Amino acid sequence: MNLYDNQPLTVAELRRLQALENRYRNAAREVFTNRVEYYHRFTGGHYTSITIRDQKTRWGSCSSRGTLSFNYRLIYGPAGPLDYVVVHELCHLTHMNHSKDFWNMVEHIMPDYRIYKQWLREHGQELTLTTHLKKQGIPIRLG
């Protein structure tokens, strides 16, 4: 039997997946906080807080009050796309739009941002816990 088949998961397997997801969310909080602190030196602006979410249609956002929100699922991918999203949202602290000035600022800080933006378009749907576990060779099924 394939460990990634379509059979319903047991209660124990569901609990295990929830525990793993919680660990990744906690790890994401630390990673995003560190990356924001690093890139904030280059972008400036003022942010008030960082939130970690599981957004269905966004990788990140920046509110007018300075709240930076990031999709924890970025933790399942390479560092480049995660850093791109951090830079993108930090640049919104200066330019709350997608104007030419905004994109020039993103490019100044991360000259190869287009590669990561494209990577997210092509591979973003793969950033799930189960896909990550499968790529790592970690079984979902117990026993």
Short mmCIF file of C-alpha atoms in Angstrom, two decimals, residues 39 42-43 83-92 95 97-117:
data_model
loop_
_atom_site.label_atom_id
_atom_site.label_comp_id
_atom_site.label_asym_id
_atom_site.label_seq_id
_atom_site.Cartn_x
_atom_site.Cartn_y
_atom_site.Cartn_z
CA TYR A 39 16.18 43.00 5.37
CA PHE A 42 17.95 47.88 3.80
CA THR A 43 14.30 48.88 3.39
CA ASP A 83 13.21 36.21 1.23
CA TYR A 84 11.52 37.73 -1.82
CA VAL A 85 8.18 37.84 0.00
CA VAL A 86 9.85 39.43 3.04
CA VAL A 87 11.51 42.10 0.88
CA HIS A 88 8.27 42.67 -1.04
CA GLU A 89 6.27 43.30 2.12
CA LEU A 90 8.97 45.44 3.73
CA CYS A 91 9.06 47.64 0.64
CA HIS A 92 5.35 48.26 1.17
CA HIS A 95 5.42 52.36 -0.99
CA ASN A 97 1.30 50.22 -3.81
CA HIS A 98 2.89 48.37 -6.72
CA SER A 99 4.20 51.48 -8.46
CA LYS A 100 7.40 51.69 -10.48
CA ASP A 101 9.12 53.15 -7.40
CA PHE A 102 8.00 50.14 -5.36
CA TRP A 103 9.36 47.62 -7.88
CA ASN A 104 12.59 49.62 -8.25
CA MET A 105 13.07 49.40 -4.49
CA VAL A 106 12.44 45.64 -4.51
CA GLU A 107 14.93 45.23 -7.35
CA HIS A 108 17.52 47.42 -5.63
CA ILE A 109 17.42 45.19 -2.56
CA MET A 110 16.97 41.89 -4.42
CA PRO A 111 18.11 42.19 -8.05
CA ASP A 112 17.00 38.65 -8.93
CA TYR A 113 13.53 38.92 -7.35
CA ARG A 114 11.83 38.00 -10.65
CA ILE A 115 13.25 34.47 -10.41
CA TYR A 116 11.64 33.96 -7.00
CA LYS A 117 8.38 35.60 -8.01
#
